[in-house]
CSV table of C-alpha atoms in Angstrom, one decimal:
chain,number,residue,atom,x,y,z
A,25,MET,CA,0.0,0.0,0.0
A,26,LYS,CA,2.8,2.4,1.0
A,27,SER,CA,4.7,1.6,-2.3
A,28,VAL,CA,1.5,2.4,-4.3
A,29,LEU,CA,1.1,5.8,-2.6
A,30,LYS,CA,4.8,6.6,-3.2
A,31,TRP,CA,4.4,5.7,-6.8
A,32,ASN,CA,1.3,7.8,-7.3
A,33,SER,CA,3.0,10.8,-5.5
A,34,LEU,CA,6.0,10.4,-7.8
A,35,LYS,CA,3.8,10.4,-10.9
A,36,LEU,CA,2.0,13.5,-9.7
A,37,ALA,CA,5.2,15.4,-9.1
A,38,LEU,CA,6.5,14.4,-12.6
A,39,LEU,CA,3.2,15.6,-14.2
A,40,VAL,CA,3.4,19.0,-12.4
A,41,GLY,CA,7.0,19.5,-13.4
A,42,ALA,CA,6.3,18.6,-17.0
A,43,SER,CA,3.3,20.9,-17.1
A,44,THR,CA,5.4,23.7,-15.7
A,45,LEU,CA,8.1,23.2,-18.3
A,46,LEU,CA,5.5,22.9,-21.1
A,47,PHE,CA,3.8,26.2,-20.2
A,48,SER,CA,7.1,27.9,-19.6
A,49,GLY,CA,8.3,26.8,-23.0
A,50,SER,CA,5.1,28.0,-24.7
A,51,SER,CA,5.4,31.4,-23.0
A,52,LEU,CA,9.0,31.7,-24.1
A,53,ALA,CA,8.1,30.7,-27.7
A,54,ALA,CA,5.2,33.2,-27.8
A,55,ASP,CA,7.3,36.1,-26.4
A,56,PRO,CA,10.8,35.9,-27.9
A,57,PRO,CA,13.4,38.0,-26.2
A,58,LYS,CA,13.3,41.7,-27.1
A,59,GLU,CA,16.3,43.2,-28.9
A,60,LEU,CA,18.2,46.0,-27.2
A,61,ALA,CA,17.8,49.4,-28.8
A,62,PRO,CA,21.0,50.4,-30.6
A,63,PHE,CA,23.1,53.1,-28.9
A,64,ILE,CA,22.9,56.4,-30.8
A,65,GLU,CA,25.8,58.7,-30.1
A,66,PRO,CA,24.8,62.3,-29.5
A,67,VAL,CA,25.2,64.5,-32.5
A,68,ASN,CA,27.5,67.5,-32.2
A,69,GLU,CA,25.3,70.0,-34.0
A,70,ARG,CA,28.1,72.5,-34.5
A,71,VAL,CA,30.5,69.9,-35.9
A,72,ALA,CA,27.7,68.4,-38.1
A,73,LYS,CA,27.2,71.7,-39.9
A,74,THR,CA,29.0,72.0,-43.2
A,75,TRP,CA,29.1,75.8,-43.0
A,76,GLU,CA,28.6,78.1,-40.0
A,77,PHE,CA,28.2,81.9,-40.5
A,78,ILE,CA,28.5,84.7,-37.9
A,79,ILE,CA,27.5,88.3,-38.1
A,80,ALA,CA,28.4,90.5,-35.1
A,81,PRO,CA,28.0,94.2,-34.9
A,82,TYR,CA,29.6,95.7,-31.8
A,83,LEU,CA,30.5,98.9,-30.1
A,84,VAL,CA,33.7,99.7,-28.1
A,85,GLY,CA,33.7,102.4,-25.4
A,86,ALA,CA,37.1,103.3,-26.6
A,87,ASN,CA,39.9,105.3,-24.9
A,88,ILE,CA,42.9,106.3,-27.0
A,89,THR,CA,46.2,107.0,-25.3
A,90,GLY,CA,49.7,107.5,-26.6
A,91,THR,CA,51.6,109.9,-28.8
A,92,SER,CA,51.6,111.1,-32.4
A,93,GLN,CA,54.0,113.2,-34.4
A,94,VAL,CA,53.4,114.9,-37.7
A,95,GLY,CA,55.8,116.9,-39.8
A,96,ARG,CA,58.0,119.3,-37.9
A,97,LEU,CA,55.5,119.6,-35.0
A,98,PRO,CA,56.6,118.2,-31.7
A,99,ALA,CA,55.2,114.9,-30.5
A,100,THR,CA,51.7,115.4,-29.2
A,101,ASN,CA,50.2,113.4,-26.3
A,102,ILE,CA,46.9,111.8,-27.2
A,103,ASP,CA,44.5,111.1,-24.3
A,104,VAL,CA,41.0,110.7,-25.6
A,105,GLY,CA,38.4,109.2,-23.2
A,106,THR,CA,35.1,107.5,-24.1
A,107,SER,CA,33.2,110.7,-23.3
A,108,ASP,CA,35.4,112.7,-25.6
A,109,ILE,CA,34.9,110.2,-28.4
A,110,LEU,CA,31.1,110.1,-28.0
A,111,SER,CA,30.8,113.9,-27.8
A,112,ASN,CA,33.0,114.4,-30.9
A,113,LEU,CA,32.0,111.3,-32.9
A,114,ARG,CA,30.9,112.3,-36.4
A,115,PHE,CA,30.4,108.7,-37.6
A,116,GLY,CA,31.4,105.2,-36.5
A,117,PHE,CA,30.9,101.6,-37.5
A,118,MET,CA,32.2,98.4,-36.0
A,119,GLY,CA,31.4,94.8,-36.9
A,120,ARG,CA,32.7,91.3,-37.6
A,121,ALA,CA,31.7,88.6,-40.1
A,122,GLU,CA,33.1,85.1,-40.4
A,123,ALA,CA,32.5,81.7,-42.1
A,124,VAL,CA,33.7,78.3,-40.9
A,125,TYR,CA,33.7,75.2,-43.1
A,126,GLN,CA,33.1,71.8,-41.3
A,127,GLN,CA,34.4,73.3,-38.1
A,128,ARG,CA,37.9,73.1,-39.4
A,129,PHE,CA,38.8,76.0,-41.8
A,130,GLY,CA,37.5,79.5,-41.9
A,131,ALA,CA,37.9,83.2,-42.6
A,132,MET,CA,36.8,86.4,-40.8
A,133,VAL,CA,36.7,90.1,-41.5
A,134,ASP,CA,36.6,92.8,-38.8
A,135,VAL,CA,36.0,96.5,-39.5
A,136,ALA,CA,36.2,99.4,-37.0
A,137,TYR,CA,35.9,103.0,-38.1
A,138,MET,CA,35.7,106.3,-36.1
A,139,ASN,CA,35.6,109.8,-37.4
A,140,LEU,CA,36.2,112.4,-34.7
A,141,ALA,CA,36.1,116.2,-34.5
A,142,ASN,CA,38.7,117.9,-32.2
A,143,SER,CA,38.8,115.3,-29.5
A,144,THR,CA,41.9,116.2,-27.6
A,145,ASP,CA,43.1,119.6,-26.5
A,146,ALA,CA,46.6,120.3,-25.2
A,147,LEU,CA,48.6,123.4,-24.1
A,148,LEU,CA,52.0,123.8,-25.7
A,149,PRO,CA,54.7,126.4,-25.3
A,150,GLY,CA,53.4,129.4,-27.2
A,151,GLY,CA,49.9,128.2,-27.9
A,152,ARG,CA,47.3,125.4,-27.9
A,153,ILE,CA,46.8,122.4,-30.1
A,154,ARG,CA,43.7,120.5,-30.8
A,155,VAL,CA,43.8,117.1,-32.5
A,156,GLY,CA,41.0,115.3,-34.4
A,157,GLY,CA,40.8,112.9,-37.3
A,158,ASP,CA,39.7,109.4,-38.2
A,159,GLN,CA,40.8,105.9,-37.7
A,160,LEU,CA,40.0,102.9,-39.9
A,161,ILE,CA,41.1,99.4,-38.9
A,162,VAL,CA,40.3,96.4,-41.1
A,163,GLU,CA,41.4,92.8,-40.3
A,164,GLY,CA,41.3,89.9,-42.6
A,165,MET,CA,42.1,86.5,-41.0
A,166,LEU,CA,42.2,82.9,-41.9
A,167,LEU,CA,41.6,80.4,-39.1
A,168,TYR,CA,42.3,76.8,-38.4
A,169,ARG,CA,40.1,75.1,-35.8
A,170,ALA,CA,42.6,73.0,-33.9
A,171,TYR,CA,40.0,71.8,-31.4
A,172,SER,CA,36.2,71.6,-31.4
A,173,THR,CA,33.5,70.0,-29.3
A,174,GLN,CA,29.8,70.9,-28.6
A,175,GLN,CA,30.9,73.3,-25.9
A,176,SER,CA,34.3,74.6,-26.9
A,177,TYR,CA,36.7,75.5,-29.7
A,178,PHE,CA,40.3,76.7,-30.1
A,179,ASP,CA,41.5,78.5,-33.2
A,180,LEU,CA,44.8,79.4,-34.7
A,181,ILE,CA,44.6,82.6,-36.7
A,182,ALA,CA,46.8,84.4,-39.2
A,183,GLY,CA,46.2,87.3,-41.6
A,184,ALA,CA,46.7,91.0,-41.9
A,185,ARG,CA,45.6,94.2,-40.1
A,186,TYR,CA,45.1,97.3,-42.3
A,187,TRP,CA,45.4,100.8,-40.7
A,188,ASP,CA,44.3,104.1,-42.2
A,189,ILE,CA,45.0,107.0,-39.8
A,190,ASN,CA,44.4,110.6,-40.5
A,191,LEU,CA,45.1,113.3,-37.9
A,192,ASP,CA,44.1,117.0,-38.0
A,193,PHE,CA,46.2,119.4,-35.9
A,194,ASN,CA,44.7,122.8,-35.3
A,195,ARG,CA,47.3,125.1,-33.5
A,196,THR,CA,46.2,128.5,-32.1
A,197,GLY,CA,47.8,131.3,-30.1
A,198,THR,CA,51.3,131.1,-31.6
A,199,VAL,CA,53.5,134.0,-32.3
A,200,ALA,CA,53.4,133.1,-36.0
A,201,GLY,CA,49.6,132.9,-35.9
A,202,ASN,CA,47.2,130.1,-36.2
A,203,PHE,CA,47.7,127.2,-38.5
A,204,TYR,CA,46.1,123.9,-39.5
A,205,ILE,CA,47.8,120.7,-40.6
A,206,SER,CA,46.3,117.4,-41.7
A,207,ARG,CA,48.4,114.4,-42.2
A,208,GLY,CA,47.8,110.6,-42.5
A,209,ALA,CA,49.3,107.3,-43.3
A,210,ASP,CA,48.1,103.8,-44.1
A,211,TRP,CA,49.9,100.5,-43.8
A,212,ILE,CA,49.3,96.7,-43.5
A,213,ASP,CA,50.7,94.6,-40.6
A,214,PRO,CA,51.0,90.8,-40.7
A,215,VAL,CA,49.3,89.2,-37.7
A,216,ILE,CA,49.3,85.8,-36.0
A,217,GLY,CA,47.3,84.7,-32.9
A,218,VAL,CA,44.9,82.4,-31.1
A,219,ARG,CA,41.3,82.6,-29.9
A,220,GLY,CA,39.1,80.3,-27.8
A,221,PHE,CA,35.5,79.8,-26.8
A,222,HIS,CA,33.9,77.7,-24.0
A,223,LYS,CA,30.2,77.4,-23.2
A,224,LEU,CA,29.8,77.1,-19.4
A,225,ASN,CA,26.1,76.0,-19.6
A,226,GLU,CA,23.0,76.5,-21.8
A,227,LYS,CA,23.1,80.3,-21.3
A,228,TRP,CA,26.6,81.5,-20.4
A,229,SER,CA,30.0,81.3,-22.2
A,230,VAL,CA,33.5,82.8,-22.0
A,231,SER,CA,35.8,83.7,-24.9
A,232,GLY,CA,39.1,85.4,-25.6
A,233,ARG,CA,41.6,86.3,-28.3
A,234,GLY,CA,45.2,87.4,-28.5
A,235,ASP,CA,47.5,88.3,-31.4
A,236,ILE,CA,50.7,90.0,-32.3
A,237,GLY,CA,52.1,91.4,-35.5
A,238,GLY,CA,53.9,94.1,-37.4
A,239,PHE,CA,57.4,92.7,-36.8
A,240,GLY,CA,58.9,95.7,-38.6
A,241,ALA,CA,57.2,94.9,-41.9
A,242,ALA,CA,55.2,98.1,-41.5
A,243,SER,CA,54.7,99.0,-37.9
A,244,ASP,CA,57.4,98.1,-35.4
A,245,PHE,CA,54.8,96.2,-33.4
A,246,THR,CA,51.1,95.7,-33.0
A,247,TRP,CA,49.1,93.6,-30.5
A,248,ASN,CA,45.6,92.9,-29.5
A,249,VAL,CA,44.0,91.2,-26.5
A,250,GLN,CA,40.3,90.8,-25.5
A,251,ALA,CA,38.3,88.5,-23.2
A,252,GLY,CA,34.9,88.4,-21.7
A,253,VAL,CA,31.6,86.6,-21.2
A,254,GLY,CA,28.6,85.9,-23.4
A,255,TYR,CA,24.9,85.3,-22.8
A,256,HIS,CA,23.0,83.1,-25.2
A,257,PHE,CA,19.3,83.7,-25.8
A,258,ASN,CA,19.0,80.7,-28.1
A,259,GLU,CA,21.1,78.8,-30.7
A,260,VAL,CA,21.1,81.8,-33.0
A,261,TRP,CA,21.3,85.0,-30.9
A,262,SER,CA,23.7,85.9,-28.2
A,263,THR,CA,25.3,89.1,-26.7
A,264,HIS,CA,28.9,89.4,-25.5
A,265,LEU,CA,30.7,91.8,-23.2
A,266,GLN,CA,34.5,91.9,-23.4
A,267,TYR,CA,37.4,94.2,-22.6
A,268,LYS,CA,39.6,94.9,-25.6
A,269,ALA,CA,43.0,96.6,-26.0
A,270,LEU,CA,44.6,97.2,-29.4
A,271,GLY,CA,48.1,98.7,-29.6
A,272,VAL,CA,50.4,99.9,-32.4
A,273,ASP,CA,53.8,101.5,-32.7
A,274,TYR,CA,54.2,102.9,-36.2
A,275,SER,CA,56.6,105.4,-37.9
A,276,ASN,CA,56.9,106.0,-41.7
A,277,GLY,CA,60.7,106.6,-41.2
A,278,LYS,CA,60.6,109.9,-43.0
A,279,SER,CA,61.9,113.3,-41.8
A,280,GLY,CA,60.8,116.9,-42.1
A,281,ILE,CA,57.3,117.7,-43.2
A,282,ASP,CA,56.7,114.2,-44.4
A,283,SER,CA,57.3,112.5,-41.1
A,284,PHE,CA,54.4,110.6,-39.4
A,285,ALA,CA,54.4,108.6,-36.2
A,286,TYR,CA,51.6,106.9,-34.3
A,287,ASP,CA,52.2,105.1,-31.1
A,288,THR,CA,48.8,104.4,-29.3
A,289,VAL,CA,46.7,102.0,-27.4
A,290,THR,CA,42.9,101.9,-28.1
A,291,HIS,CA,41.1,100.1,-25.2
A,292,GLY,CA,37.8,99.8,-23.5
A,293,PRO,CA,34.7,97.6,-23.0
A,294,LEU,CA,33.2,95.9,-26.1
A,295,LEU,CA,29.5,95.1,-26.3
A,296,GLY,CA,28.3,93.1,-29.3
A,297,VAL,CA,25.4,91.1,-30.6
A,298,VAL,CA,26.1,87.8,-32.4
A,299,ALA,CA,23.9,86.1,-35.0
A,300,ARG,CA,25.1,82.5,-35.7
A,301,PHE,CA,23.5,80.4,-38.4
């Protein structure tokens, strides 16, 4: 009797086990294992663009300090503040445009022009001298993007900086009477430098640029440094606040009435709007 019960219990256990395996197999057959979704690497939208274009009008609250010498006149100190420039500004324009191909190669053009009435006034032995004039600076640069990510880039730049400076000297109160002299010069300096950009988060970024040039080819030396922060409204529009300083030491090497020398630093806060597309 006990052996019969044991046998029946064993058969029942085998049937339950077989049923479990059968239904489990059916369930597995009905629901095959799901395939894992393929990993898609995030797209770097900036790098993915074939071309990127930038248009950036800006304004510099400029201060111009240094010395200038024209003809047989003694060297004149130039110390023009932002308020002097704004009150004597006849016309001005500043802006930058650039294009970058596949985030690797590019070109940019920067234009800054100011036309000033008598903006500095100095006492000299035997009279007074007032200085005005205009200053045009045009930069043409090629760039190589040595490093680029979604948040940052670092560029090597090389090109030329064109200067066109005209100064008006109005001297009064001298023994020989009053006189007016207008002289100018233009030249082109080779320039090399670097610039960088890093986006801190969705809204804020930092950027900077530095370059040197001249090397005796035209001016003895020219340099430029600028750095600041940017605020990004969206992927297209942003505004940037930097401090910029641009220096030059130029002399045409002539003597007498044809001599012209210009050794100045133009510096001040820069506020610009950038459209990137």
